[in-house]
Amino acid sequence: MCGGTCPSDYSSQRKRSRSCNTQCCPVNCLWTWNSWGACQGCGVSQQTRTVRITRWYKCGGTTCPSRRSETRSCNTGVCCPVNCVVSGWSGWGSCNAACEKNGQQVRTRTVRTQAACRGTPCPTLRETKSCRGPCCPRDCQVNSWGSWGACSEKCAVGSKQRARTIKISKRCRGKDCPTLKETSQCGTSNNGCQHKCSNGVCSCNAGYNLASDKKNCIAKDCKMPTPTYCAPG
């Protein structure tokens, strides 16, 4: 027996004594699991249930469980929204216009993850912008040669020049202009002596006089102090 009490009415009974037990009796914990909670969210989720204790243990009885809740995986049956994911833009493509015409350039991006279950849809994957075609090539064109200029020397071999001007300038990878100046030799060596000698007598070019020795030519307008010898032919 446990949990008894000692008699208390000693007044009407003969006084006596006996052994008694005042220890409490063990009481076991009584508990059960509550129902599983709702499976919330989307896709694979988790649900929880908790311990419901109806009687606490005492006096050395079976203790209540230390773990008061547990979880498990569950399927909500609702798909989770997946937003579309796209790559970065590519570089702009080449302009599709002919030279110096209007056209378009295009750049694109690709889908990395498709949208699902009411997720954010994909944005535009192609973008265009206006562009201008490259500059049209044009070759240089020049005018005809001008007249030859005066000879740099009157009484000896010199040079003379002529020039031409640009009619249409080169542009955009066209051909370069040819030379615009040209130089040529002019004048006569030996002051005009043609080296035409016959029997020791020489003849001279126009503008020169044959000296009295018949072997030298003297320029009429060069005022040469010393006649130049005309070598025999």
mmCIF file of C-alpha atoms in Angstrom:
data_model
loop_
_atom_site.group_PDB
_atom_site.id
_atom_site.type_symbol
_atom_site.label_atom_id
_atom_site.label_comp_id
_atom_site.label_asym_id
_atom_site.label_seq_id
_atom_site.Cartn_x
_atom_site.Cartn_y
_atom_site.Cartn_z
ATOM 1 C CA MET A 1 0.000 0.000 0.000
ATOM 2 C CA CYS A 2 1.116 3.536 -0.598
ATOM 3 C CA GLY A 3 -0.340 6.878 0.160
ATOM 4 C CA GLY A 4 -2.051 5.840 3.497
ATOM 5 C CA THR A 5 -2.576 8.138 6.482
ATOM 6 C CA CYS A 6 -2.169 7.595 10.215
ATOM 7 C CA PRO A 7 -5.266 7.522 12.484
ATOM 8 C CA SER A 8 -5.998 10.869 14.116
ATOM 9 C CA ASP A 9 -8.807 10.146 16.596
ATOM 10 C CA TYR A 10 -6.808 9.129 19.617
ATOM 11 C CA SER A 11 -9.226 10.537 22.090
ATOM 12 C CA SER A 12 -11.761 7.681 21.945
ATOM 13 C CA GLN A 13 -9.285 4.880 21.425
ATOM 14 C CA ARG A 14 -6.715 3.345 23.625
ATOM 15 C CA LYS A 15 -3.417 4.860 22.849
ATOM 16 C CA ARG A 16 -1.328 2.624 20.590
ATOM 17 C CA SER A 17 1.282 2.982 17.742
ATOM 18 C CA ARG A 18 1.887 1.198 14.422
ATOM 19 C CA SER A 19 3.937 1.639 11.208
ATOM 20 C CA CYS A 20 2.477 3.631 8.263
ATOM 21 C CA ASN A 21 3.621 4.686 4.760
ATOM 22 C CA THR A 22 3.350 8.360 3.722
ATOM 23 C CA GLN A 23 5.284 8.083 0.339
ATOM 24 C CA CYS A 24 3.505 9.239 -2.907
ATOM 25 C CA CYS A 25 2.594 6.689 -5.532
ATOM 26 C CA PRO A 26 4.365 6.942 -8.989
ATOM 27 C CA VAL A 27 2.279 8.641 -11.683
ATOM 28 C CA ASN A 28 3.225 8.115 -15.331
ATOM 29 C CA CYS A 29 3.074 10.907 -17.916
ATOM 30 C CA LEU A 30 0.154 10.590 -20.296
ATOM 31 C CA TRP A 31 0.672 12.180 -23.707
ATOM 32 C CA THR A 32 -0.346 11.904 -27.356
ATOM 33 C CA TRP A 33 0.597 13.513 -30.668
ATOM 34 C CA ASN A 34 -1.576 16.263 -31.968
ATOM 35 C CA SER A 35 -2.649 16.092 -35.621
ATOM 36 C CA TRP A 36 -0.170 17.134 -38.298
ATOM 37 C CA GLY A 37 -0.278 20.788 -39.161
ATOM 38 C CA ALA A 38 -1.157 22.027 -42.640
ATOM 39 C CA CYS A 39 1.314 21.530 -45.465
ATOM 40 C CA GLN A 40 1.843 25.157 -46.443
ATOM 41 C CA GLY A 41 3.626 26.926 -49.272
ATOM 42 C CA CYS A 42 4.258 25.301 -52.655
ATOM 43 C CA GLY A 43 6.003 22.259 -54.000
ATOM 44 C CA VAL A 44 7.710 20.081 -51.385
ATOM 45 C CA SER A 45 7.290 21.655 -47.949
ATOM 46 C CA GLN A 46 7.193 20.584 -44.286
ATOM 47 C CA GLN A 47 4.484 20.073 -41.740
ATOM 48 C CA THR A 48 4.743 19.878 -37.945
ATOM 49 C CA ARG A 49 2.902 18.167 -35.120
ATOM 50 C CA THR A 50 3.306 18.725 -31.374
ATOM 51 C CA VAL A 51 2.996 16.658 -28.217
ATOM 52 C CA ARG A 52 -0.196 17.050 -26.164
ATOM 53 C CA ILE A 53 0.375 16.145 -22.506
ATOM 54 C CA THR A 54 -2.750 15.155 -20.592
ATOM 55 C CA ARG A 55 -1.049 14.195 -17.331
ATOM 56 C CA TRP A 56 2.382 15.064 -16.031
ATOM 57 C CA TYR A 57 4.466 12.394 -14.377
ATOM 58 C CA LYS A 58 5.336 12.431 -10.664
ATOM 59 C CA CYS A 59 6.816 10.328 -7.915
ATOM 60 C CA GLY A 60 9.158 8.414 -10.170
ATOM 61 C CA GLY A 61 6.598 7.715 -12.875
ATOM 62 C CA THR A 62 7.417 7.565 -16.599
ATOM 63 C CA THR A 63 8.611 10.960 -17.724
ATOM 64 C CA CYS A 64 7.133 12.967 -20.556
ATOM 65 C CA PRO A 65 9.068 13.019 -23.858
ATOM 66 C CA SER A 66 11.761 15.696 -24.139
ATOM 67 C CA ARG A 67 11.008 16.277 -27.793
ATOM 68 C CA ARG A 68 7.755 18.178 -27.945
ATOM 69 C CA SER A 69 7.439 18.486 -31.773
ATOM 70 C CA GLU A 70 8.502 16.809 -35.012
ATOM 71 C CA THR A 71 8.455 17.696 -38.696
ATOM 72 C CA ARG A 72 8.188 15.751 -41.933
ATOM 73 C CA SER A 73 8.305 16.509 -45.634
ATOM 74 C CA CYS A 74 5.021 16.955 -47.452
ATOM 75 C CA ASN A 75 3.839 17.769 -50.945
ATOM 76 C CA THR A 76 1.536 20.766 -51.179
ATOM 77 C CA GLY A 77 0.286 19.819 -54.623
ATOM 78 C CA VAL A 78 0.852 23.438 -55.694
ATOM 79 C CA CYS A 79 3.755 24.255 -58.036
ATOM 80 C CA CYS A 80 6.063 27.061 -56.956
ATOM 81 C CA PRO A 81 6.322 30.117 -59.275
ATOM 82 C CA VAL A 82 9.556 30.195 -61.297
ATOM 83 C CA ASN A 83 10.582 33.539 -62.767
ATOM 84 C CA CYS A 84 12.167 33.709 -66.191
ATOM 85 C CA VAL A 85 15.920 34.280 -66.167
ATOM 86 C CA VAL A 86 17.719 35.640 -69.243
ATOM 87 C CA SER A 87 21.349 36.179 -70.172
ATOM 88 C CA GLY A 88 22.980 39.566 -70.675
ATOM 89 C CA TRP A 89 22.694 41.357 -74.009
ATOM 90 C CA SER A 90 25.052 40.385 -76.791
ATOM 91 C CA GLY A 91 27.060 43.070 -78.579
ATOM 92 C CA TRP A 92 25.372 45.064 -81.316
ATOM 93 C CA GLY A 93 25.537 43.388 -84.726
ATOM 94 C CA SER A 94 26.794 45.148 -87.849
ATOM 95 C CA CYS A 95 24.640 47.748 -89.550
ATOM 96 C CA ASN A 96 22.616 46.227 -92.387
ATOM 97 C CA ALA A 97 22.589 49.441 -94.451
ATOM 98 C CA ALA A 98 24.552 50.156 -97.612
ATOM 99 C CA CYS A 99 27.091 52.955 -97.444
ATOM 100 C CA GLU A 100 25.627 56.214 -96.230
ATOM 101 C CA LYS A 101 22.106 54.741 -96.022
ATOM 102 C CA ASN A 102 19.878 54.242 -92.987
ATOM 103 C CA GLY A 103 19.543 50.766 -91.502
ATOM 104 C CA GLN A 104 19.285 48.799 -88.269
ATOM 105 C CA GLN A 105 21.503 46.983 -85.806
ATOM 106 C CA VAL A 106 20.312 44.056 -83.681
ATOM 107 C CA ARG A 107 21.358 42.597 -80.347
ATOM 108 C CA THR A 108 19.896 39.537 -78.601
ATOM 109 C CA ARG A 109 19.817 37.628 -75.342
ATOM 110 C CA THR A 110 18.823 34.046 -74.506
ATOM 111 C CA VAL A 111 16.564 32.355 -71.950
ATOM 112 C CA ARG A 112 18.439 30.585 -69.154
ATOM 113 C CA THR A 113 15.372 29.569 -67.120
ATOM 114 C CA GLN A 114 11.831 29.406 -68.507
ATOM 115 C CA ALA A 115 8.987 30.883 -66.453
ATOM 116 C CA ALA A 116 6.614 28.394 -64.794
ATOM 117 C CA CYS A 117 3.615 28.342 -62.429
ATOM 118 C CA ARG A 118 2.660 31.998 -62.827
ATOM 119 C CA GLY A 119 6.238 33.203 -62.484
ATOM 120 C CA THR A 120 7.442 36.430 -64.110
ATOM 121 C CA PRO A 121 7.419 35.954 -67.905
ATOM 122 C CA CYS A 122 10.497 36.447 -70.043
ATOM 123 C CA PRO A 123 11.260 39.980 -71.295
ATOM 124 C CA THR A 124 12.017 40.766 -74.937
ATOM 125 C CA LEU A 125 14.932 38.799 -76.338
ATOM 126 C CA ARG A 126 15.657 41.003 -79.372
ATOM 127 C CA GLU A 127 16.371 44.717 -79.541
ATOM 128 C CA THR A 128 17.052 46.985 -82.533
ATOM 129 C CA LYS A 129 18.367 50.493 -83.033
ATOM 130 C CA SER A 130 18.833 52.770 -86.025
ATOM 131 C CA CYS A 131 22.238 53.022 -87.670
ATOM 132 C CA ARG A 132 23.948 54.643 -90.610
ATOM 133 C CA GLY A 133 25.857 52.717 -93.233
ATOM 134 C CA PRO A 134 29.601 53.306 -93.615
ATOM 135 C CA CYS A 135 31.006 56.143 -95.638
ATOM 136 C CA CYS A 136 31.079 55.363 -99.376
ATOM 137 C CA PRO A 137 34.613 55.062 -100.838
ATOM 138 C CA ARG A 138 35.555 57.668 -103.470
ATOM 139 C CA ASP A 139 38.777 57.728 -105.460
ATOM 140 C CA CYS A 140 40.776 60.903 -105.879
ATOM 141 C CA GLN A 141 40.441 62.583 -109.271
ATOM 142 C CA VAL A 142 42.839 65.228 -110.618
ATOM 143 C CA ASN A 143 42.707 67.791 -113.400
ATOM 144 C CA SER A 144 44.977 67.716 -116.462
ATOM 145 C CA TRP A 145 48.572 68.850 -116.239
ATOM 146 C CA GLY A 146 49.203 72.575 -116.544
ATOM 147 C CA SER A 147 51.831 74.051 -118.842
ATOM 148 C CA TRP A 148 55.517 73.670 -118.089
ATOM 149 C CA GLY A 149 57.033 76.500 -116.160
ATOM 150 C CA ALA A 150 60.181 78.415 -117.151
ATOM 151 C CA CYS A 151 63.522 76.644 -117.031
ATOM 152 C CA SER A 152 65.497 77.350 -113.895
ATOM 153 C CA GLU A 153 68.659 77.978 -115.950
ATOM 154 C CA LYS A 154 69.137 80.037 -119.085
ATOM 155 C CA CYS A 155 72.711 79.211 -119.903
ATOM 156 C CA ALA A 156 73.062 75.664 -118.542
ATOM 157 C CA VAL A 157 71.085 72.501 -117.799
ATOM 158 C CA GLY A 158 68.248 73.233 -115.296
ATOM 159 C CA SER A 159 64.786 72.006 -114.415
ATOM 160 C CA LYS A 160 61.203 73.002 -115.060
ATOM 161 C CA GLN A 161 57.958 72.046 -113.368
ATOM 162 C CA ARG A 162 54.343 71.601 -114.146
ATOM 163 C CA ALA A 163 51.446 70.964 -111.789
ATOM 164 C CA ARG A 164 47.897 69.715 -111.662
ATOM 165 C CA THR A 165 45.166 70.212 -109.063
ATOM 166 C CA ILE A 166 42.739 67.933 -107.253
ATOM 167 C CA LYS A 167 39.344 67.773 -108.896
ATOM 168 C CA ILE A 168 37.636 65.403 -106.379
ATOM 169 C CA SER A 169 39.244 64.523 -103.049
ATOM 170 C CA LYS A 170 39.650 60.962 -101.837
ATOM 171 C CA ARG A 171 37.381 59.754 -99.042
ATOM 172 C CA CYS A 172 36.596 56.595 -97.103
ATOM 173 C CA ARG A 173 39.271 54.160 -98.239
ATOM 174 C CA GLY A 174 39.237 55.426 -101.844
ATOM 175 C CA LYS A 175 42.388 55.581 -103.963
ATOM 176 C CA ASP A 176 44.994 58.203 -103.057
ATOM 177 C CA CYS A 177 45.705 61.132 -105.322
ATOM 178 C CA PRO A 178 48.614 60.739 -107.763
ATOM 179 C CA THR A 179 51.520 63.174 -107.698
ATOM 180 C CA LEU A 180 50.502 66.765 -108.277
ATOM 181 C CA LYS A 181 53.921 68.098 -109.381
ATOM 182 C CA GLU A 182 56.275 66.888 -112.065
ATOM 183 C CA THR A 183 59.845 68.014 -112.791
ATOM 184 C CA SER A 184 61.742 67.705 -116.042
ATOM 185 C CA GLN A 185 65.225 68.611 -117.201
ATOM 186 C CA CYS A 186 65.590 71.677 -119.421
ATOM 187 C CA GLY A 187 68.306 73.847 -120.919
ATOM 188 C CA THR A 188 71.305 72.728 -122.935
ATOM 189 C CA SER A 189 74.738 71.725 -121.751
ATOM 190 C CA ASN A 190 77.813 73.516 -123.036
ATOM 191 C CA ASN A 191 75.769 76.684 -123.542
ATOM 192 C CA GLY A 192 73.946 75.447 -126.586
ATOM 193 C CA CYS A 193 76.787 73.957 -128.552
ATOM 194 C CA GLN A 194 75.344 71.112 -130.598
ATOM 195 C CA HIS A 195 78.704 69.507 -131.248
ATOM 196 C CA LYS A 196 77.973 69.661 -134.925
ATOM 197 C CA CYS A 197 81.388 70.271 -136.302
ATOM 198 C CA SER A 198 82.437 69.754 -139.831
ATOM 199 C CA ASN A 199 85.953 70.486 -141.023
ATOM 200 C CA GLY A 200 86.657 72.282 -137.720
ATOM 201 C CA VAL A 201 83.578 74.534 -137.965
ATOM 202 C CA CYS A 202 80.788 74.147 -135.373
ATOM 203 C CA SER A 203 77.182 75.265 -135.483
ATOM 204 C CA CYS A 204 75.307 76.576 -132.401
ATOM 205 C CA ASN A 205 71.708 76.487 -131.156
ATOM 206 C CA ALA A 206 69.377 79.398 -131.597
ATOM 207 C CA GLY A 207 70.217 82.156 -129.162
ATOM 208 C CA TYR A 208 73.957 81.601 -129.452
ATOM 209 C CA ASN A 209 76.537 83.097 -131.779
ATOM 210 C CA LEU A 210 79.486 81.223 -133.126
ATOM 211 C CA ALA A 211 82.741 82.790 -132.081
ATOM 212 C CA SER A 212 85.308 84.001 -134.594
ATOM 213 C CA ASP A 213 87.414 80.899 -133.992
ATOM 214 C CA LYS A 214 84.495 78.875 -135.309
ATOM 215 C CA LYS A 215 84.816 76.530 -132.340
ATOM 216 C CA ASN A 216 83.070 78.409 -129.511
ATOM 217 C CA CYS A 217 79.423 79.398 -128.885
ATOM 218 C CA ILE A 218 78.596 82.616 -127.090
ATOM 219 C CA ALA A 219 75.086 83.133 -125.635
ATOM 220 C CA LYS A 220 73.430 86.260 -126.892
ATOM 221 C CA ASP A 221 71.651 87.121 -123.574
ATOM 222 C CA CYS A 222 73.868 85.464 -120.951
ATOM 223 C CA LYS A 223 76.722 87.937 -121.152
ATOM 224 C CA MET A 224 79.243 85.214 -120.663
ATOM 225 C CA PRO A 225 82.732 86.685 -120.398
ATOM 226 C CA THR A 226 84.395 83.570 -121.676
ATOM 227 C CA PRO A 227 83.019 81.616 -124.634
ATOM 228 C CA THR A 228 82.507 77.913 -124.020
ATOM 229 C CA TYR A 229 84.508 75.605 -126.183
ATOM 230 C CA CYS A 230 82.485 73.505 -128.584
ATOM 231 C CA ALA A 231 84.036 70.087 -128.676
ATOM 232 C CA PRO A 232 84.589 68.687 -132.148
ATOM 233 C CA GLY A 233 82.105 66.088 -133.275
#
